[in-house]
Amino acid sequence: MYTGRFVAITSTSTSTSTPYYTGDFRLVTVSFLSSDTSPSRFTIQGSNADGFQAADLGGATSNANWSLVSGVNMIGVTPGMVTLDPPGYRWLRITVDPSEHQSGSSSTIIIAGRT
């Protein structure tokens, strides 16, 4: 059994995480914690592109080869978790609206997987 953990978003990161390879996982969870009192939202995006070539997944600003998996609202001081069983995508990334993602928001989003 193999497990992996990837911190996708923190209060000091950009609004789009780097892609995380989840193709080997049977179960993926996306956990989040927000200590901001204002509403915030993040999206989970997936891709089945090869991903091992630079052009496969585009850059942080490109939506080429990405599909919406889910949108999650974080309202107030919120811990939570989304489970993808099975994940269905080779790659996952997290995006947060830049206007809602400020250094004072203290949001942390973690992708974890298990074979």
PDB file of N, CA and C in Angstrom, residues 47-113:
ATOM      1  N   SER A  47      -7.622  15.955 -14.881  1.00  0.00           N
ATOM      2  CA  SER A  47      -7.178  15.774 -16.254  1.00  0.00           C
ATOM      3  C   SER A  47      -6.705  14.340 -16.449  1.00  0.00           C
ATOM      4  N   ASN A  48      -7.005  13.782 -17.615  1.00  0.00           N
ATOM      5  CA  ASN A  48      -6.498  12.464 -17.985  1.00  0.00           C
ATOM      6  C   ASN A  48      -5.400  12.559 -19.030  1.00  0.00           C
ATOM      7  N   ALA A  49      -4.852  13.756 -19.219  1.00  0.00           N
ATOM      8  CA  ALA A  49      -3.751  13.944 -20.165  1.00  0.00           C
ATOM      9  C   ALA A  49      -2.539  13.143 -19.696  1.00  0.00           C
ATOM     10  N   ASP A  50      -1.652  12.841 -20.628  1.00  0.00           N
ATOM     11  CA  ASP A  50      -0.432  12.116 -20.279  1.00  0.00           C
ATOM     12  C   ASP A  50       0.283  12.835 -19.138  1.00  0.00           C
ATOM     13  N   GLY A  51       0.446  14.140 -19.274  1.00  0.00           N
ATOM     14  CA  GLY A  51       0.971  14.953 -18.184  1.00  0.00           C
ATOM     15  C   GLY A  51       2.471  14.951 -18.012  1.00  0.00           C
ATOM     16  N   PHE A  52       3.167  14.107 -18.746  1.00  0.00           N
ATOM     17  CA  PHE A  52       4.613  14.051 -18.586  1.00  0.00           C
ATOM     18  C   PHE A  52       5.334  14.879 -19.635  1.00  0.00           C
ATOM     19  N   GLN A  53       4.569  15.578 -20.463  1.00  0.00           N
ATOM     20  CA  GLN A  53       5.115  16.530 -21.421  1.00  0.00           C
ATOM     21  C   GLN A  53       4.656  17.917 -20.983  1.00  0.00           C
ATOM     22  N   ALA A  54       5.470  18.915 -21.161  1.00  0.00           N
ATOM     23  CA  ALA A  54       5.160  20.266 -20.684  1.00  0.00           C
ATOM     24  C   ALA A  54       3.830  20.784 -21.220  1.00  0.00           C
ATOM     25  N   ALA A  55       3.500  20.474 -22.462  1.00  0.00           N
ATOM     26  CA  ALA A  55       2.282  21.015 -23.073  1.00  0.00           C
ATOM     27  C   ALA A  55       1.016  20.273 -22.651  1.00  0.00           C
ATOM     28  N   ASP A  56       1.135  19.096 -22.044  1.00  0.00           N
ATOM     29  CA  ASP A  56      -0.033  18.275 -21.719  1.00  0.00           C
ATOM     30  C   ASP A  56      -1.007  18.952 -20.765  1.00  0.00           C
ATOM     31  N   LEU A  57      -0.497  19.574 -19.738  1.00  0.00           N
ATOM     32  CA  LEU A  57      -1.349  20.144 -18.699  1.00  0.00           C
ATOM     33  C   LEU A  57      -1.374  21.662 -18.725  1.00  0.00           C
ATOM     34  N   GLY A  58      -0.714  22.263 -19.689  1.00  0.00           N
ATOM     35  CA  GLY A  58      -0.701  23.723 -19.783  1.00  0.00           C
ATOM     36  C   GLY A  58       0.014  24.313 -18.576  1.00  0.00           C
ATOM     37  N   GLY A  59      -0.069  25.593 -18.445  1.00  0.00           N
ATOM     38  CA  GLY A  59       0.503  26.267 -17.283  1.00  0.00           C
ATOM     39  C   GLY A  59      -0.555  26.496 -16.225  1.00  0.00           C
ATOM     40  N   ALA A  60      -0.209  27.227 -15.198  1.00  0.00           N
ATOM     41  CA  ALA A  60      -1.140  27.508 -14.113  1.00  0.00           C
ATOM     42  C   ALA A  60      -2.332  28.334 -14.584  1.00  0.00           C
ATOM     43  N   THR A  61      -2.170  29.052 -15.680  1.00  0.00           N
ATOM     44  CA  THR A  61      -3.275  29.888 -16.172  1.00  0.00           C
ATOM     45  C   THR A  61      -4.056  29.230 -17.299  1.00  0.00           C
ATOM     46  N   SER A  62      -3.622  28.063 -17.758  1.00  0.00           N
ATOM     47  CA  SER A  62      -4.284  27.395 -18.878  1.00  0.00           C
ATOM     48  C   SER A  62      -5.314  26.389 -18.376  1.00  0.00           C
ATOM     49  N   ASN A  63      -6.448  26.324 -19.046  1.00  0.00           N
ATOM     50  CA  ASN A  63      -7.462  25.323 -18.720  1.00  0.00           C
ATOM     51  C   ASN A  63      -7.480  24.197 -19.740  1.00  0.00           C
ATOM     52  N   ALA A  64      -6.462  24.145 -20.621  1.00  0.00           N
ATOM     53  CA  ALA A  64      -6.389  23.080 -21.615  1.00  0.00           C
ATOM     54  C   ALA A  64      -6.288  21.735 -20.904  1.00  0.00           C
ATOM     55  N   ASN A  65      -7.086  20.797 -21.335  1.00  0.00           N
ATOM     56  CA  ASN A  65      -7.102  19.420 -20.811  1.00  0.00           C
ATOM     57  C   ASN A  65      -7.604  19.296 -19.371  1.00  0.00           C
ATOM     58  N   TRP A  66      -8.211  20.338 -18.805  1.00  0.00           N
ATOM     59  CA  TRP A  66      -8.724  20.272 -17.434  1.00  0.00           C
ATOM     60  C   TRP A  66     -10.247  20.277 -17.444  1.00  0.00           C
ATOM     61  N   SER A  67     -10.841  19.491 -16.553  1.00  0.00           N
ATOM     62  CA  SER A  67     -12.292  19.430 -16.388  1.00  0.00           C
ATOM     63  C   SER A  67     -12.646  19.727 -14.941  1.00  0.00           C
ATOM     64  N   LEU A  68     -13.826  20.295 -14.744  1.00  0.00           N
ATOM     65  CA  LEU A  68     -14.309  20.564 -13.391  1.00  0.00           C
ATOM     66  C   LEU A  68     -14.744  19.253 -12.741  1.00  0.00           C
ATOM     67  N   VAL A  69     -14.195  18.962 -11.573  1.00  0.00           N
ATOM     68  CA  VAL A  69     -14.594  17.782 -10.808  1.00  0.00           C
ATOM     69  C   VAL A  69     -15.634  18.188  -9.775  1.00  0.00           C
ATOM     70  N   SER A  70     -15.350  19.261  -9.024  1.00  0.00           N
ATOM     71  CA  SER A  70     -16.274  19.717  -7.988  1.00  0.00           C
ATOM     72  C   SER A  70     -15.905  21.132  -7.556  1.00  0.00           C
ATOM     73  N   GLY A  71     -16.896  21.840  -7.073  1.00  0.00           N
ATOM     74  CA  GLY A  71     -16.681  23.139  -6.449  1.00  0.00           C
ATOM     75  C   GLY A  71     -17.066  23.024  -4.983  1.00  0.00           C
ATOM     76  N   VAL A  72     -16.276  23.605  -4.116  1.00  0.00           N
ATOM     77  CA  VAL A  72     -16.507  23.478  -2.674  1.00  0.00           C
ATOM     78  C   VAL A  72     -16.565  24.857  -2.052  1.00  0.00           C
ATOM     79  N   ASN A  73     -17.628  25.120  -1.304  1.00  0.00           N
ATOM     80  CA  ASN A  73     -17.756  26.381  -0.582  1.00  0.00           C
ATOM     81  C   ASN A  73     -17.194  26.227   0.820  1.00  0.00           C
ATOM     82  N   MET A  74     -16.347  27.180   1.202  1.00  0.00           N
ATOM     83  CA  MET A  74     -15.848  27.245   2.576  1.00  0.00           C
ATOM     84  C   MET A  74     -16.430  28.520   3.166  1.00  0.00           C
ATOM     85  N   ILE A  75     -17.307  28.379   4.132  1.00  0.00           N
ATOM     86  CA  ILE A  75     -17.958  29.539   4.724  1.00  0.00           C
ATOM     87  C   ILE A  75     -17.594  29.594   6.194  1.00  0.00           C
ATOM     88  N   GLY A  76     -16.933  30.677   6.575  1.00  0.00           N
ATOM     89  CA  GLY A  76     -16.535  30.831   7.967  1.00  0.00           C
ATOM     90  C   GLY A  76     -15.358  29.929   8.309  1.00  0.00           C
ATOM     91  N   VAL A  77     -15.186  29.659   9.591  1.00  0.00           N
ATOM     92  CA  VAL A  77     -14.119  28.789  10.055  1.00  0.00           C
ATOM     93  C   VAL A  77     -14.561  27.363   9.784  1.00  0.00           C
ATOM     94  N   THR A  78     -13.969  26.737   8.761  1.00  0.00           N
ATOM     95  CA  THR A  78     -14.489  25.479   8.258  1.00  0.00           C
ATOM     96  C   THR A  78     -13.401  24.442   8.054  1.00  0.00           C
ATOM     97  N   PRO A  79     -13.464  23.297   8.746  1.00  0.00           N
ATOM     98  CA  PRO A  79     -12.677  22.149   8.317  1.00  0.00           C
ATOM     99  C   PRO A  79     -13.600  21.244   7.506  1.00  0.00           C
ATOM    100  N   GLY A  80     -13.069  20.561   6.524  1.00  0.00           N
ATOM    101  CA  GLY A  80     -13.909  19.655   5.747  1.00  0.00           C
ATOM    102  C   GLY A  80     -13.076  18.750   4.867  1.00  0.00           C
ATOM    103  N   MET A  81     -13.786  17.802   4.219  1.00  0.00           N
ATOM    104  CA  MET A  81     -13.098  16.851   3.362  1.00  0.00           C
ATOM    105  C   MET A  81     -14.029  16.389   2.255  1.00  0.00           C
ATOM    106  N   VAL A  82     -13.469  16.214   1.072  1.00  0.00           N
ATOM    107  CA  VAL A  82     -14.169  15.670  -0.081  1.00  0.00           C
ATOM    108  C   VAL A  82     -13.461  14.366  -0.439  1.00  0.00           C
ATOM    109  N   THR A  83     -14.221  13.294  -0.667  1.00  0.00           N
ATOM    110  CA  THR A  83     -13.638  12.002  -1.017  1.00  0.00           C
ATOM    111  C   THR A  83     -13.962  11.671  -2.462  1.00  0.00           C
ATOM    112  N   LEU A  84     -12.950  11.284  -3.225  1.00  0.00           N
ATOM    113  CA  LEU A  84     -13.117  10.838  -4.600  1.00  0.00           C
ATOM    114  C   LEU A  84     -12.766   9.355  -4.634  1.00  0.00           C
ATOM    115  N   ASP A  85     -13.780   8.506  -4.781  1.00  0.00           N
ATOM    116  CA  ASP A  85     -13.599   7.056  -4.689  1.00  0.00           C
ATOM    117  C   ASP A  85     -14.344   6.360  -5.807  1.00  0.00           C
ATOM    118  N   PRO A  86     -13.712   5.984  -6.876  1.00  0.00           N
ATOM    119  CA  PRO A  86     -12.324   6.219  -7.262  1.00  0.00           C
ATOM    120  C   PRO A  86     -12.153   7.635  -7.798  1.00  0.00           C
ATOM    121  N   PRO A  87     -10.922   8.126  -7.857  1.00  0.00           N
ATOM    122  CA  PRO A  87     -10.706   9.509  -8.278  1.00  0.00           C
ATOM    123  C   PRO A  87     -11.090   9.777  -9.728  1.00  0.00           C
ATOM    124  N   GLY A  88     -10.844   8.827 -10.633  1.00  0.00           N
ATOM    125  CA  GLY A  88     -11.269   8.980 -12.017  1.00  0.00           C
ATOM    126  C   GLY A  88     -10.394   9.856 -12.899  1.00  0.00           C
ATOM    127  N   TYR A  89      -9.366  10.448 -12.358  1.00  0.00           N
ATOM    128  CA  TYR A  89      -8.468  11.312 -13.136  1.00  0.00           C
ATOM    129  C   TYR A  89      -7.023  10.962 -12.825  1.00  0.00           C
ATOM    130  N   ARG A  90      -6.161  11.157 -13.813  1.00  0.00           N
ATOM    131  CA  ARG A  90      -4.728  10.920 -13.612  1.00  0.00           C
ATOM    132  C   ARG A  90      -4.082  12.065 -12.845  1.00  0.00           C
ATOM    133  N   TRP A  91      -4.603  13.278 -13.041  1.00  0.00           N
ATOM    134  CA  TRP A  91      -4.032  14.472 -12.433  1.00  0.00           C
ATOM    135  C   TRP A  91      -5.140  15.282 -11.777  1.00  0.00           C
ATOM    136  N   LEU A  92      -4.840  15.877 -10.636  1.00  0.00           N
ATOM    137  CA  LEU A  92      -5.757  16.812  -9.974  1.00  0.00           C
ATOM    138  C   LEU A  92      -5.012  18.105  -9.689  1.00  0.00           C
ATOM    139  N   ARG A  93      -5.761  19.191  -9.689  1.00  0.00           N
ATOM    140  CA  ARG A  93      -5.227  20.472  -9.225  1.00  0.00           C
ATOM    141  C   ARG A  93      -6.364  21.228  -8.553  1.00  0.00           C
ATOM    142  N   ILE A  94      -6.004  22.183  -7.737  1.00  0.00           N
ATOM    143  CA  ILE A  94      -6.968  22.992  -6.990  1.00  0.00           C
ATOM    144  C   ILE A  94      -6.826  24.437  -7.443  1.00  0.00           C
ATOM    145  N   THR A  95      -7.958  25.108  -7.632  1.00  0.00           N
ATOM    146  CA  THR A  95      -7.928  26.537  -7.954  1.00  0.00           C
ATOM    147  C   THR A  95      -8.786  27.291  -6.943  1.00  0.00           C
ATOM    148  N   VAL A  96      -8.340  28.493  -6.653  1.00  0.00           N
ATOM    149  CA  VAL A  96      -9.064  29.393  -5.758  1.00  0.00           C
ATOM    150  C   VAL A  96      -9.182  30.721  -6.470  1.00  0.00           C
ATOM    151  N   ASP A  97     -10.337  31.349  -6.390  1.00  0.00           N
ATOM    152  CA  ASP A  97     -10.537  32.658  -7.002  1.00  0.00           C
ATOM    153  C   ASP A  97      -9.521  33.628  -6.401  1.00  0.00           C
ATOM    154  N   PRO A  98      -8.695  34.264  -7.248  1.00  0.00           N
ATOM    155  CA  PRO A  98      -7.659  35.171  -6.724  1.00  0.00           C
ATOM    156  C   PRO A  98      -8.214  36.290  -5.840  1.00  0.00           C
ATOM    157  N   SER A  99      -9.418  36.755  -6.130  1.00  0.00           N
ATOM    158  CA  SER A  99      -9.972  37.833  -5.303  1.00  0.00           C
ATOM    159  C   SER A  99     -10.322  37.349  -3.902  1.00  0.00           C
ATOM    160  N   GLU A 100     -10.516  36.030  -3.740  1.00  0.00           N
ATOM    161  CA  GLU A 100     -10.836  35.479  -2.422  1.00  0.00           C
ATOM    162  C   GLU A 100      -9.612  34.897  -1.725  1.00  0.00           C
ATOM    163  N   HIS A 101      -8.513  34.776  -2.456  1.00  0.00           N
ATOM    164  CA  HIS A 101      -7.320  34.147  -1.912  1.00  0.00           C
ATOM    165  C   HIS A 101      -6.303  35.216  -1.542  1.00  0.00           C
ATOM    166  N   GLN A 102      -6.348  35.625  -0.308  1.00  0.00           N
ATOM    167  CA  GLN A 102      -5.447  36.657   0.181  1.00  0.00           C
ATOM    168  C   GLN A 102      -4.614  36.090   1.314  1.00  0.00           C
ATOM    169  N   SER A 103      -3.523  36.738   1.612  1.00  0.00           N
ATOM    170  CA  SER A 103      -2.623  36.215   2.641  1.00  0.00           C
ATOM    171  C   SER A 103      -3.301  36.109   4.006  1.00  0.00           C
ATOM    172  N   GLY A 104      -4.334  36.889   4.248  1.00  0.00           N
ATOM    173  CA  GLY A 104      -5.035  36.814   5.523  1.00  0.00           C
ATOM    174  C   GLY A 104      -6.098  35.744   5.591  1.00  0.00           C
ATOM    175  N   SER A 105      -6.326  35.033   4.479  1.00  0.00           N
ATOM    176  CA  SER A 105      -7.420  34.068   4.450  1.00  0.00           C
ATOM    177  C   SER A 105      -7.090  32.782   5.200  1.00  0.00           C
ATOM    178  N   SER A 106      -5.827  32.434   5.306  1.00  0.00           N
ATOM    179  CA  SER A 106      -5.380  31.245   6.036  1.00  0.00           C
ATOM    180  C   SER A 106      -6.130  29.984   5.628  1.00  0.00           C
ATOM    181  N   SER A 107      -6.263  29.761   4.344  1.00  0.00           N
ATOM    182  CA  SER A 107      -6.875  28.535   3.839  1.00  0.00           C
ATOM    183  C   SER A 107      -5.778  27.544   3.471  1.00  0.00           C
ATOM    184  N   THR A 108      -5.982  26.296   3.855  1.00  0.00           N
ATOM    185  CA  THR A 108      -5.066  25.224   3.504  1.00  0.00           C
ATOM    186  C   THR A 108      -5.875  24.112   2.860  1.00  0.00           C
ATOM    187  N   ILE A 109      -5.399  23.623   1.708  1.00  0.00           N
ATOM    188  CA  ILE A 109      -6.093  22.556   0.994  1.00  0.00           C
ATOM    189  C   ILE A 109      -5.048  21.478   0.689  1.00  0.00           C
ATOM    190  N   ILE A 110      -5.355  20.238   1.071  1.00  0.00           N
ATOM    191  CA  ILE A 110      -4.412  19.129   0.943  1.00  0.00           C
ATOM    192  C   ILE A 110      -5.058  17.994   0.155  1.00  0.00           C
ATOM    193  N   ILE A 111      -4.323  17.452  -0.809  1.00  0.00           N
ATOM    194  CA  ILE A 111      -4.753  16.273  -1.559  1.00  0.00           C
ATOM    195  C   ILE A 111      -3.991  15.083  -0.982  1.00  0.00           C
ATOM    196  N   ALA A 112      -4.704  14.016  -0.643  1.00  0.00           N
ATOM    197  CA  ALA A 112      -4.060  12.801  -0.135  1.00  0.00           C
ATOM    198  C   ALA A 112      -4.627  11.620  -0.898  1.00  0.00           C
ATOM    199  N   GLY A 113      -3.782  10.634  -1.173  1.00  0.00           N
ATOM    200  CA  GLY A 113      -4.228   9.457  -1.917  1.00  0.00           C
ATOM    201  C   GLY A 113      -3.705   8.178  -1.306  1.00  0.00           C
TER     202      GLY A 113
END
